Coordinates of C-alpha atoms and ligand atoms in Angstrom, one line a residue:
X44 CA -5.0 -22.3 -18.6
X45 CA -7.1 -19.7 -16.7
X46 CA -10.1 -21.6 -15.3
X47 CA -13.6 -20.4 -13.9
X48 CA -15.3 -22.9 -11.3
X49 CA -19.0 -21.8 -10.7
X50 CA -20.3 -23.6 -7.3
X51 CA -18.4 -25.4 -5.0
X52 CA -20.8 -28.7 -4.3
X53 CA -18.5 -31.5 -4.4
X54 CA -18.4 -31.7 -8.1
X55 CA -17.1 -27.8 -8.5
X56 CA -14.7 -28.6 -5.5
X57 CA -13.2 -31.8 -7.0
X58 CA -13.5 -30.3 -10.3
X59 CA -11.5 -27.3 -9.0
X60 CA -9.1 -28.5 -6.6
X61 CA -7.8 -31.1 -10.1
X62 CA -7.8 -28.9 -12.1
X63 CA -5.5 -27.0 -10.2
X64 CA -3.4 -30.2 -9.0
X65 CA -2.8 -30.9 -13.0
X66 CA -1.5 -27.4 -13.7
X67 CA -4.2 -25.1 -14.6
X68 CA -4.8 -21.6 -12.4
X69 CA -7.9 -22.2 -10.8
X70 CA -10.6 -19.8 -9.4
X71 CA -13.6 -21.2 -7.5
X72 CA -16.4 -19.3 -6.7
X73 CA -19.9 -20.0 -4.9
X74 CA -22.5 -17.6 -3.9
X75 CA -23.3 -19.1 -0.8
X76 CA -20.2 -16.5 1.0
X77 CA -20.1 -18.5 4.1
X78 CA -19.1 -21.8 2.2
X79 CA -16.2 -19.5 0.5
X80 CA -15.2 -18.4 3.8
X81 CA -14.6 -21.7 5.4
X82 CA -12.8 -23.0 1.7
X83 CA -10.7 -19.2 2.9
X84 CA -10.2 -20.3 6.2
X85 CA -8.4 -23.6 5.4
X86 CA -11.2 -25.6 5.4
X87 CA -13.1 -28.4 3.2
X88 CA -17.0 -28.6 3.8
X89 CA -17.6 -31.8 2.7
X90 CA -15.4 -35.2 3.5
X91 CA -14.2 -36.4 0.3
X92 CA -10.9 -38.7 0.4
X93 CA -7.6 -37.0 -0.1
X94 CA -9.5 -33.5 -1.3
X95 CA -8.3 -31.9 1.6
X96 CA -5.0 -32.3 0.4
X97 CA -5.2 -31.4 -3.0
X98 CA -6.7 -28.5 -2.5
X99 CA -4.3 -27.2 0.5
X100 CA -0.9 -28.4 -2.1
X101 CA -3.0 -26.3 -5.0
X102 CA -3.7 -23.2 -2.4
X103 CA 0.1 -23.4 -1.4
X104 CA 1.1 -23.5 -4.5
X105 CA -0.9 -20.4 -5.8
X106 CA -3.0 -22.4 -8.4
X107 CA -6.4 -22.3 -6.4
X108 CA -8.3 -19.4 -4.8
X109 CA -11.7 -18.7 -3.9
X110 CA -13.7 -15.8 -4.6
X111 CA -16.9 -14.9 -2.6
X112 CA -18.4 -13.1 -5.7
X113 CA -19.2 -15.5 -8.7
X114 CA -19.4 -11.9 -11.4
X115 CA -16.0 -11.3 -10.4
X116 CA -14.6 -15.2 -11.1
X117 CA -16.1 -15.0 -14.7
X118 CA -13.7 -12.1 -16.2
X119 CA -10.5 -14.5 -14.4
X120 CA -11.2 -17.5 -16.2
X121 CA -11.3 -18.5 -19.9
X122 CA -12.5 -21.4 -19.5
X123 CA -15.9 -21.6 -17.3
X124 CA -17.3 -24.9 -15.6
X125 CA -20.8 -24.8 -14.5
X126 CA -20.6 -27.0 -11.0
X127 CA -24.1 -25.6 -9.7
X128 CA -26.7 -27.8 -8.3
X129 CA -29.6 -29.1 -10.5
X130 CA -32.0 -30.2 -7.8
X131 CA -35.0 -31.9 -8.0
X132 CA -38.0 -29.9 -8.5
X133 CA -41.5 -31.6 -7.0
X134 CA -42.8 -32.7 -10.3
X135 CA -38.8 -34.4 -10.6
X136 CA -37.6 -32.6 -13.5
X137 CA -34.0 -31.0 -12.8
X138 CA -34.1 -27.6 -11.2
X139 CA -32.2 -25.2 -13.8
X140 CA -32.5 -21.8 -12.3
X141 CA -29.0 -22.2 -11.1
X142 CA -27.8 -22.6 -14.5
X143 CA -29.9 -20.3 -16.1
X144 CA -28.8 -17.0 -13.2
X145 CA -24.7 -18.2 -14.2
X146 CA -26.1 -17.9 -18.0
X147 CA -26.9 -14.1 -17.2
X148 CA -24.1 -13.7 -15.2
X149 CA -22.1 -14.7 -17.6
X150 CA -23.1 -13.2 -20.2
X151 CA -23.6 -9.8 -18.9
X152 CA -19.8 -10.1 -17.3
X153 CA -17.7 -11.4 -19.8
X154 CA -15.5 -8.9 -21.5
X155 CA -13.3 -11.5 -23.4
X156 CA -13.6 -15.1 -25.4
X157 CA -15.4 -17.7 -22.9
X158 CA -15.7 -21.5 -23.3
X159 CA -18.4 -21.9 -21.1
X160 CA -18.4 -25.5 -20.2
X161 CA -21.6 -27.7 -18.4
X162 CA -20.6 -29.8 -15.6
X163 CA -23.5 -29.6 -13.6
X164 CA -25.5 -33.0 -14.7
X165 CA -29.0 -31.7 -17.0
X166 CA -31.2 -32.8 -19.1
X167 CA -30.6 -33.2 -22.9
X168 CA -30.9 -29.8 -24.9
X169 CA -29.9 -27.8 -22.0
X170 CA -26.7 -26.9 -23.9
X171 CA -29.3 -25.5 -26.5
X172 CA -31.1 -23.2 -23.9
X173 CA -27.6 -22.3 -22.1
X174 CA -26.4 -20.5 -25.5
X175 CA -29.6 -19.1 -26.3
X176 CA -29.7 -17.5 -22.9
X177 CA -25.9 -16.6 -23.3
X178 CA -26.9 -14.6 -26.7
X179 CA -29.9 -13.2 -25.4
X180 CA -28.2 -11.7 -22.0
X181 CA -24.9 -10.7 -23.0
X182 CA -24.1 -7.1 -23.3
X183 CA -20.9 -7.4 -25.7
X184 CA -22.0 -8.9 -28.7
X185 CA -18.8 -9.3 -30.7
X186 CA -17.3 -11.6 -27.9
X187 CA -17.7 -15.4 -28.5
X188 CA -19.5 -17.0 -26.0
X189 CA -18.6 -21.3 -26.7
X190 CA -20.9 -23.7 -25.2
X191 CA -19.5 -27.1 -24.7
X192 CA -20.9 -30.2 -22.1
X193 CA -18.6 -32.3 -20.2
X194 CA -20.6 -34.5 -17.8
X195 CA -18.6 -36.1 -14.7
X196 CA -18.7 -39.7 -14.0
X197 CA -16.9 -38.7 -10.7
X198 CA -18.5 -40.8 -7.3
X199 CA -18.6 -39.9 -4.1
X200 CA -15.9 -41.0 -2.0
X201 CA -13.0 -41.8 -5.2
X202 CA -13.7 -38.7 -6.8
X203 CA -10.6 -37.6 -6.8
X204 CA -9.0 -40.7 -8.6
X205 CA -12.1 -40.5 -10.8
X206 CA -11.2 -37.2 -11.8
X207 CA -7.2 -38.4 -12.3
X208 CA -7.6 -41.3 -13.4
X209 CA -11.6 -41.6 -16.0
X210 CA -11.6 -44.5 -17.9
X211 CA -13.4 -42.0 -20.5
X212 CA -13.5 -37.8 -20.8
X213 CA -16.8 -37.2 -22.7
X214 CA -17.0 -33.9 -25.0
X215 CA -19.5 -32.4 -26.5
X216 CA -18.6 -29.4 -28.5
X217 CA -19.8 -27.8 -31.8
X218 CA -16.7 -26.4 -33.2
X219 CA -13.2 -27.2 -33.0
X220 CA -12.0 -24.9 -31.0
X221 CA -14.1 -26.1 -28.1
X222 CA -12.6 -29.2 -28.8
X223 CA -9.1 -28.0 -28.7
X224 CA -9.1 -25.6 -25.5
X225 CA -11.1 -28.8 -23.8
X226 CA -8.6 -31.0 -25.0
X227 CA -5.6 -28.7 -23.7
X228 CA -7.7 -28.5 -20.6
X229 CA -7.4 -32.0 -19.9
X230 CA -4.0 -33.2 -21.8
X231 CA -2.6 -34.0 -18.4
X232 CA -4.7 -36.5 -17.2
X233 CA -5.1 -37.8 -21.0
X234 CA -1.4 -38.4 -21.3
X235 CA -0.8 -39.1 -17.5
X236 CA 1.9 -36.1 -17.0
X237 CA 1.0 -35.5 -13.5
X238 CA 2.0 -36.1 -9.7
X239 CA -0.6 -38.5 -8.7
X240 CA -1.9 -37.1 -5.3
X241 CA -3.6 -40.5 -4.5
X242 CA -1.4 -43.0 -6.0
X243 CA 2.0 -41.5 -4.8
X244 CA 3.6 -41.6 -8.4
X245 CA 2.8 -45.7 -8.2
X246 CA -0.6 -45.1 -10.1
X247 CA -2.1 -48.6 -11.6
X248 CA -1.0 -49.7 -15.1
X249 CA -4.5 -49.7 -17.2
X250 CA -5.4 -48.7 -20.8
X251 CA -5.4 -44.5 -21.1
X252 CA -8.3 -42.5 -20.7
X253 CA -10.7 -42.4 -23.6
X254 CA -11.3 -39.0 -25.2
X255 CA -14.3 -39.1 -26.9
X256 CA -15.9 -36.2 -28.6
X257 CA -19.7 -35.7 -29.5
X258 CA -22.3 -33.3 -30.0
X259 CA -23.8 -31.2 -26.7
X260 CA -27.4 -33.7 -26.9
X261 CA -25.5 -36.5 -27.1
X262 CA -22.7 -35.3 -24.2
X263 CA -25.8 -34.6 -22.0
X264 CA -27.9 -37.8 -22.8
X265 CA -24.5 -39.9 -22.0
X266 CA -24.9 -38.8 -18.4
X267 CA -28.3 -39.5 -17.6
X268 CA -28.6 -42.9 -19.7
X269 CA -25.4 -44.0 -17.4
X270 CA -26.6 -43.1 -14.1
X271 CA -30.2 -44.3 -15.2
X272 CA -28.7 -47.7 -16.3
X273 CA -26.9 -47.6 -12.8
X274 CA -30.2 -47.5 -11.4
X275 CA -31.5 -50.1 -13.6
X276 CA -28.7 -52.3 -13.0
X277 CA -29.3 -51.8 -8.0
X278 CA -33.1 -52.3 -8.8
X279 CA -32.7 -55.6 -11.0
X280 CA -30.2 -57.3 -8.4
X281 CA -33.0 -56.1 -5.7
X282 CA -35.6 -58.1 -7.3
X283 CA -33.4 -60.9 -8.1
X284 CA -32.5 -61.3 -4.7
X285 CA -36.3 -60.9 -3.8
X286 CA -36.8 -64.0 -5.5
X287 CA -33.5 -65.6 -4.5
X288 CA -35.2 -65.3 -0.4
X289 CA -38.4 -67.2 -1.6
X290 CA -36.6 -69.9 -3.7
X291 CA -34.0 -70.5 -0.9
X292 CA -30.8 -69.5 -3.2
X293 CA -28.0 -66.9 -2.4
X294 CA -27.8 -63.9 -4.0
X295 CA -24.2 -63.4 -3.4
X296 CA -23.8 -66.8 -5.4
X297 CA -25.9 -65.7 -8.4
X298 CA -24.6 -62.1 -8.5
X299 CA -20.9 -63.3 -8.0
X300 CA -21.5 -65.8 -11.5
X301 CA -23.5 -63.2 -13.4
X302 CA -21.0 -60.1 -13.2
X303 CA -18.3 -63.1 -14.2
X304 CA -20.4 -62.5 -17.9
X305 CA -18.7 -59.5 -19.5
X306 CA -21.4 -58.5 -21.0
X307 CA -23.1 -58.0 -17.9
X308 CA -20.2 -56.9 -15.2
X309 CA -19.6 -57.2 -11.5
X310 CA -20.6 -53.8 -10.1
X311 CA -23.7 -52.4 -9.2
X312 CA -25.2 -55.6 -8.3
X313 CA -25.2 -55.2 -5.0
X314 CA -28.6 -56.1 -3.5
X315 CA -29.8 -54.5 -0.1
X316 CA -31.6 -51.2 0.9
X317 CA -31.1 -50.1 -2.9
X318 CA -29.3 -46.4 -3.8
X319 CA -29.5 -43.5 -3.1
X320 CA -27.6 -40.2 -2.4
X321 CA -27.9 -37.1 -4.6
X322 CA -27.1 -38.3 -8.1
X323 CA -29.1 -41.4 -9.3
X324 CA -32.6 -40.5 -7.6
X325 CA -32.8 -37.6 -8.9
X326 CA -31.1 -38.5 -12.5
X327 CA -33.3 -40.9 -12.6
X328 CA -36.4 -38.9 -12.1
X329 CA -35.4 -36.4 -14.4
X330 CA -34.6 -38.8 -16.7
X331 CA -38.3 -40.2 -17.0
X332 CA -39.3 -36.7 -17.4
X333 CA -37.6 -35.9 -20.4
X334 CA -38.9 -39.2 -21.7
X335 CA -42.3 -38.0 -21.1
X336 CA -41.7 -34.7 -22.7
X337 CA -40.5 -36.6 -25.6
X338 CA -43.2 -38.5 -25.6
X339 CA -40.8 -41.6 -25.1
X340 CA -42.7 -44.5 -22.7
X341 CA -39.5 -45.5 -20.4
X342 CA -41.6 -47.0 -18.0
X343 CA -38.3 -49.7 -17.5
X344 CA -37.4 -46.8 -15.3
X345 CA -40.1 -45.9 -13.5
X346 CA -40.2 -49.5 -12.5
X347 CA -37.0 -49.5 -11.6
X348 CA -37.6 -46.2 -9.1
X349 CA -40.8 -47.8 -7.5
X350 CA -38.8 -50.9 -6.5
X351 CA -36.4 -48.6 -5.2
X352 CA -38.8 -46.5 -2.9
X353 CA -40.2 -50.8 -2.0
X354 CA -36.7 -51.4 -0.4
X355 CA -37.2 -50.0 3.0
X356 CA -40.8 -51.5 3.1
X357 CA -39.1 -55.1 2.4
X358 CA -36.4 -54.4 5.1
X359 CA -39.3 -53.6 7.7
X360 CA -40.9 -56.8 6.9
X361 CA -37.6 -58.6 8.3
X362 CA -38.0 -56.2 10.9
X363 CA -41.1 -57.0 12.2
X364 CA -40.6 -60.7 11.8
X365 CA -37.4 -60.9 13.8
X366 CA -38.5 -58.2 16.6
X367 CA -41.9 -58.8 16.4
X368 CA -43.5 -55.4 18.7
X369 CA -40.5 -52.2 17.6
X370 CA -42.3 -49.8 20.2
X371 CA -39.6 -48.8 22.6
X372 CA -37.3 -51.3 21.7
X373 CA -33.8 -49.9 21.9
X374 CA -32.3 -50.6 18.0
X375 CA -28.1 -49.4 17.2
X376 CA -28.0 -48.2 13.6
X377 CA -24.4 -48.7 11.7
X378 CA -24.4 -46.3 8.9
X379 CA -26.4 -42.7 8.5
X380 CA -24.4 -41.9 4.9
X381 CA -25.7 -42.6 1.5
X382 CA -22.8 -45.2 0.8
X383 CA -19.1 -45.4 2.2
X384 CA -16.4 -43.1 2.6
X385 CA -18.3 -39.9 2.3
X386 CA -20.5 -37.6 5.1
X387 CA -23.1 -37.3 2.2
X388 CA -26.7 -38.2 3.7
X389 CA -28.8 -36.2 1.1
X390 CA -31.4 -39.1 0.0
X391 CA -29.7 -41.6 2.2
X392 CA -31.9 -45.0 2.4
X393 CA -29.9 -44.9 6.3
X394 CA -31.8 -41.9 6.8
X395 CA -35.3 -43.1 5.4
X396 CA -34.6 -45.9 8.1
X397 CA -34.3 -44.3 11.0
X398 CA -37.2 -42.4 10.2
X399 CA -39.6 -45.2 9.9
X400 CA -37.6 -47.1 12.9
X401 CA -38.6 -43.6 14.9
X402 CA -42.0 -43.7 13.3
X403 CA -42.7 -47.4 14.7
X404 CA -41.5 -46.1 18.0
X405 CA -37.8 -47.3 18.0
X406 CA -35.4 -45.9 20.4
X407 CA -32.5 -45.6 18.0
X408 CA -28.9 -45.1 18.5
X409 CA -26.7 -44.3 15.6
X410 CA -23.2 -44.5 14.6
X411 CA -21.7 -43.7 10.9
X412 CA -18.0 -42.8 10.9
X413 CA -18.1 -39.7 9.2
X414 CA -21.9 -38.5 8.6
X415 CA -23.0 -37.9 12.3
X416 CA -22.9 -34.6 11.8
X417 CA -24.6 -34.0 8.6
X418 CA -27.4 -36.4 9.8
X419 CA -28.0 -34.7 13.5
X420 CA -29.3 -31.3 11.1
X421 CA -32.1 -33.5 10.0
X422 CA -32.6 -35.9 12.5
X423 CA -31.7 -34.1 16.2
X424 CA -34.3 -36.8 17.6
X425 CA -31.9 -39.4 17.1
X426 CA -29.1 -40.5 19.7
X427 CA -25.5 -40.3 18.5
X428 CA -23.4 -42.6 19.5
X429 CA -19.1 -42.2 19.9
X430 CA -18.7 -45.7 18.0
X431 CA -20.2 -48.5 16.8
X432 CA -19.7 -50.1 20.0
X433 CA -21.9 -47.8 21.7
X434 CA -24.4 -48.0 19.5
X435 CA -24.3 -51.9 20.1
X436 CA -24.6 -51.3 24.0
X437 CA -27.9 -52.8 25.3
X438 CA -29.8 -52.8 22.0
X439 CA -32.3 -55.8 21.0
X440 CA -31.2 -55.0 17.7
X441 CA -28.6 -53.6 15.5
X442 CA -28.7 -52.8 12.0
X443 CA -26.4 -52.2 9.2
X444 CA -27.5 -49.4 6.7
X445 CA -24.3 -48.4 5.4
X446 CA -21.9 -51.0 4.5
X447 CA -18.8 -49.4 5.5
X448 CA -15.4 -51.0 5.5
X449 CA -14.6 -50.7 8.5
X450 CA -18.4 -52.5 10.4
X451 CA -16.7 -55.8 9.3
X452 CA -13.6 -55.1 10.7
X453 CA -15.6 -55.0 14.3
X454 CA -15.1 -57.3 17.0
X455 CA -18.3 -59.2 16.9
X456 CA -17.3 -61.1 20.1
X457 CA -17.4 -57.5 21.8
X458 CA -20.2 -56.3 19.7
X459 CA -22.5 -59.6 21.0
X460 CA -21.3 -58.7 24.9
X461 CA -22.7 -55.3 24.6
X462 CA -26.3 -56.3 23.3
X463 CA -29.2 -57.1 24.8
X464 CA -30.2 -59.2 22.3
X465 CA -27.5 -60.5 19.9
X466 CA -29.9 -59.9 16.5
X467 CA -28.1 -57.9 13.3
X468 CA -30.2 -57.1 10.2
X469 CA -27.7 -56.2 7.5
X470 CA -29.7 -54.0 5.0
X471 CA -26.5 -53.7 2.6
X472 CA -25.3 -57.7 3.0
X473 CA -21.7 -56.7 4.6
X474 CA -21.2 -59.9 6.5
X475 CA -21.8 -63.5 5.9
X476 CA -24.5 -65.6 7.7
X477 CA -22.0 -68.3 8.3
X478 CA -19.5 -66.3 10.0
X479 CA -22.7 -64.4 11.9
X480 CA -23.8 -68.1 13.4
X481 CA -20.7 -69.1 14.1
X482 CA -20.6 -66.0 16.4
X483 CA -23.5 -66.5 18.0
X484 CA -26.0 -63.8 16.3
X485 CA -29.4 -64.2 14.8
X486 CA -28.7 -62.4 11.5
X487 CA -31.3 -61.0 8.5
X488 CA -30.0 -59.6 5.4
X489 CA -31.2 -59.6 1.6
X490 CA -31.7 -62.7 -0.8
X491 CA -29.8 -64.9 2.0
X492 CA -30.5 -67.5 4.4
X493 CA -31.7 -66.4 7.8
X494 CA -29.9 -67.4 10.9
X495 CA -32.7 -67.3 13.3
X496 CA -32.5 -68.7 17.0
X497 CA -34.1 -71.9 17.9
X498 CA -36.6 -71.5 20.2
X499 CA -35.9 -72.7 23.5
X500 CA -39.8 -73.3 25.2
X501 CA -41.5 -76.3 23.4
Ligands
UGA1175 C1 -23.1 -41.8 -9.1 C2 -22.4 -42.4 -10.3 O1 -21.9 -43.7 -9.9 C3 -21.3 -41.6 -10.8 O2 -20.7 -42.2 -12.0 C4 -21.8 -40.2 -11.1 O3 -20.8 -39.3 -11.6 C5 -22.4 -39.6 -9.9 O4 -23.5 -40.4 -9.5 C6 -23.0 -38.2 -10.3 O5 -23.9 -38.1 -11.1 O6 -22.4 -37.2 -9.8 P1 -22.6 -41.6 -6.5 O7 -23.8 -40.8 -6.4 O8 -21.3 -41.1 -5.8 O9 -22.2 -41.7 -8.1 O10 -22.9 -43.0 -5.9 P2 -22.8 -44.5 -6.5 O11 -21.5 -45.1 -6.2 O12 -23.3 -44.6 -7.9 O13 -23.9 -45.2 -5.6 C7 -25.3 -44.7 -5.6 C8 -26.1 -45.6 -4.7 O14 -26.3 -46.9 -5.2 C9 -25.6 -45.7 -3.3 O15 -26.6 -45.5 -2.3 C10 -25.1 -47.1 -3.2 O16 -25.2 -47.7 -1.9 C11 -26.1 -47.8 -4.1 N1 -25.6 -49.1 -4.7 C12 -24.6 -49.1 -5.6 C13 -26.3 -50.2 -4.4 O17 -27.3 -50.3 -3.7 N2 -25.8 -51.4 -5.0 C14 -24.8 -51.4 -5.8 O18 -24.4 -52.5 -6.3 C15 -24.1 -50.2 -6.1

C-alpha cells in the first residue's frame, strides 16, 4: 500500500522505516527541512537500535523516501499516519496544534480517498475533533476522508522489534473499511510474512500478535490508561522500596516474589530515580487532565506523579549523608539518557541530577554511551568525559543514573584505582551491595542495605 508518514520523531521514523521493511511504499515527511535533509543525506537523527539499517535496506530498496514538504506527502499516500509531537503544554494537557495544522493540510490537499490514521499519542475524543476539523477544512467534499486511531506501544531503544514483533495491534475505526485497509496495512507482521531485520529470520516462538479492533475513544483511552498504569506501577515499587530502607528489607527480594504473581508481573518494578523520558510524564499529566475535564477525581495519579518529581529529593538525601559538604567536590555521573539504549535525554531524571548536583556546587563529570551529545545542548556546563573510566578519575563520588548494560560490565578493580574516594550511589540499583563490598566500595542505592565504611578514628 501507498503510505503517508507525517513527522519524523522517533515514532514517525520507526513507524516509517517498518512499514517500508514489511512491504509497503513509504513516504516520510517532516516540516522541520533540516531533519529531512540529514534522513536525505544518509543519516538517522536519533540512535535507535538497528533503525539505521532498516531504513538504509528500505531506501535501497526504493520503498522509503523523504519529502521536505509534508502538502506534497499527503496526495502520495493512501494511507496517512499522524507521527507529530503532542507536547506538553504548561497547564499539562497534550499540545495538539500539530495535529490540528496536519488536519488542514490534509484536508485542503487531498484529491483522493484517505485513511487518515492517529499515531501520535492524544487524549480521548481527539479522533472526534480530527474529523470534524477534516470536514470543516477540506476543499473537495465528495472525497472520503476515514479517521481511524492506532496508538503505539513502541519503547525507546526495542522499537523496532516492538513494531515487528506487538504482542497486540490496537484499532480503532468506525467502519469497515478502516478496518480492512488497517488490517491489510499490517497483515505482515500479523501473520509473520516478513525478513526479520532484528532477529535474522530466527525470530522467537511466542503466541501471534493480537488484533484487536475498537472504537476511536476507546483506541485513544487504551494508550493513556497503559502508559498511566506504567507510571502507576515505577511509583508504587518507589514507595515500596521507601519503606523496604526503613524496615531493613531488600527491595530486589520483594519485587523479585511479587512480579512471580501473574496477576501482578515482573516489569516496571524497578525502584530507583523513577521514569522519565518523553512518553509517561507527559501521558501522565495529560492523563489527569482529561480526568479533570471529565470531572473524574484520579488523584491515584497525581499521587503517583508527585512521588515521581520526590525521587531526586530522596537520592539527595543519600547524597548528603554519604558526602556530607557537595560544594566543590568532584562527582563522575554514569548515565545522562532517560533509560538504556537510546540518546533520548528529553525529561531524563540523569539530567534533573546533574542539575541539582551543579546547583549544590558539584564539579561533575559525565559519561553516558550514547547521549553525550544530546545532553551537552542543555547542559554545556557540564564536563564530558571519553568513558566511564574517566569519569571515575579522581572523583569522591560516582553515581549511576542510567542503568546501562554495559556500567556492570566495568572493571570495578580499575574503576576504585581511579577514584579519590571509592563511594558509588546507584540511583537505578544496577549492581549488588555484596559484590560492591567485596570490591572495596562504599555503595548507596534504593530500598537496600548500605555498605558504608567503618570509621577508622575512634
Ligand atoms: C513508554 C511505554 O513503555 C511504551 O509502551 C510507549 O509506547 C511509549 O512510552 C510511548 O508512549 O511512546 P518509553 O518512553 O520508551 O516507553 O520508556 P519506558 O521503557 O516505558 O520507560 C520509561 C521510564 O520509566 C524510564 O525512565 C525508565 O527508566 C523508567 N522505569 C521503567 C523505571 O524507573 N522502573 C521500571 O521498572 C521501568
Amino acid at each position: 500500500m501507498k503510505i503517508s508518514v507525517i513527522g519524523t520523531g522517533y515514532v514517525g521514523l520507526v513507524t516509517g522505516a517498518c512499514l517500508a521493511e514489511i512491504g509497503h511504499e513509504v513516504m516520510c515527511t517532516d516540516s522541520d527541512a533540516a531533519k529531512i535533509r540529514t534522513l536525505e543525506a544518509g543519516g538517522v537523527p536519533i540512535y535507535e537500535p538497528g533503525l539505521d539499517q532498516v531504513i538504509a535496506k528500505a531506501r535501497k530498496e526504493n520503498r522509503l523516501r523523504f519529502c521536505a514538504n509534508p502538502a506534497d506527502a499527503v496526495p502520495a499516500g493512501d494511507a496517512i499516519f499522524i507521527c507529530v509531537g503532542t507536547p506538553p503544554l504548561p497547564n499539562g494537557d497534550a499540545d495538539l496544534s500539530a495535529i490540528d495544522n496536519v488536519a488542514r493540510m490534509v484536508a485542503s490537499e487531498a484529491t483522493s480517498p484517505k485513511l487518515v490514521i492517529e499515531k501520535s499519542t492524544v487524549p480521548a475524543r481527539t479522533g472526534q475533533e480530527l474529523k470534524r476539523a477534516l470536514s470543516v477544512y477540506t476543499r473537495r467534499p465528495g472525497v472520503t476522508l476515514r479517521v481511524a486511531s492506532n496508538p503505539e506501544f513502541l519503547r525507546e531503544g526495542t522499537a523496532v522489534e516492538d513494531f515487528l514483533h506487538p504482542d497486540r495491534v490496537v484499532v480503532g475505526v468506525e467502519d469497515e473499511t478502516a478496518e480492512r485497509q488497517l488490517h491489510d496495512i499490517y497483515r505482515p507482521v500479523l501473520e509473520r510474512q516478513f525478513n526479520c531485520p532484528v532477529h535474522a529470520g530466527a525470530c522467537p516462538e511466542g503466541p501471534a500478535p493480537q488484533w484487536l479492533v475498537t472504537t476511536i475513544n476507546s483506541a485513544e483511552l487504551i494508550k493513556h490508561a497503559s502508559n498511566s498504569f506504567l507510571a502507576l506501577k515505577v511509583s508504587y515499587a518507589n514507595m515500596v522500596s521507601d519503606l523496604a530502607e526503613r524496615l531493613g528489607a531488600d527491595i530486589g527480594e520483594v519485587t523479585r516474589a511479587m512480579g512471580m504473581d501473574p496477576r501482578i508481573g515482573p516489569s516496571f518494578l524497578n525502584a530507583g530515580l523513577g521514569f522519565g523520558g518523553f512518553c509517561l510524564p507527559k501521558d501522565l499529566q495529560a492523563f489527569v487532565r482529561l480526568a479533570e475535564r471529565c470531572g473524574v477525581d484520579f488523584s491515584m495519579l497525581k499521587a503517583a506523579e508527585k512521588i515521581n518529581k520526590q525521587r531526586i529529593d530522596r537520592f539527595f538525601d543519600k547524597v548528603r549523608e554519604a558526602l556530607w559538604v557537595v560544594r566543590d567536590k568532584p562527582v563522575g555521573v554514569l548515565g545522562l539518557a532517560f533509560k538504556p539504549n537510546t540518546d533520548d535525554v528529553r525529561f531524563a531524571p540523569a539530567i534533573d541530577l546533574i542539575r541539582r548536583l551543579l546547583e549544590e556546587g558539584a564539579d561533575v563529570r559525565a559519561y553516558d554511551p550514547q547521549a553525550m551529545e544530546k545532553a551537552r545542548a542543555i547542559l554545556p556546563e557540564v564536563a564530558y568525559a571519553p568513558s566511564a573510566y574517566d569519569a571515575a578519575q579522581g572523583a569522591e563520588a560516582l553515581v549511576i543514573a542510567t542503568e546501562w548494560p554495559e556500567f556492570r560490565a566495568l572493571d570495578w578493580e580499575k574503576m576504585r584505582a581511579r577514584m579519590r574516594r571509592p563511594l558509588v550511589l546507584d540511583a537505578r540499583n544496577l549492581l549488588l551491595p555484596g559484590e560492591m563490598r567485596a570490591r572495596g566500595f562504599e555503595y548507596r542505592s534504593f530500598g537496600r542495605p548500605d555498605v558504608v565504611a567503618e570509621p577508622q578514628i575512634a
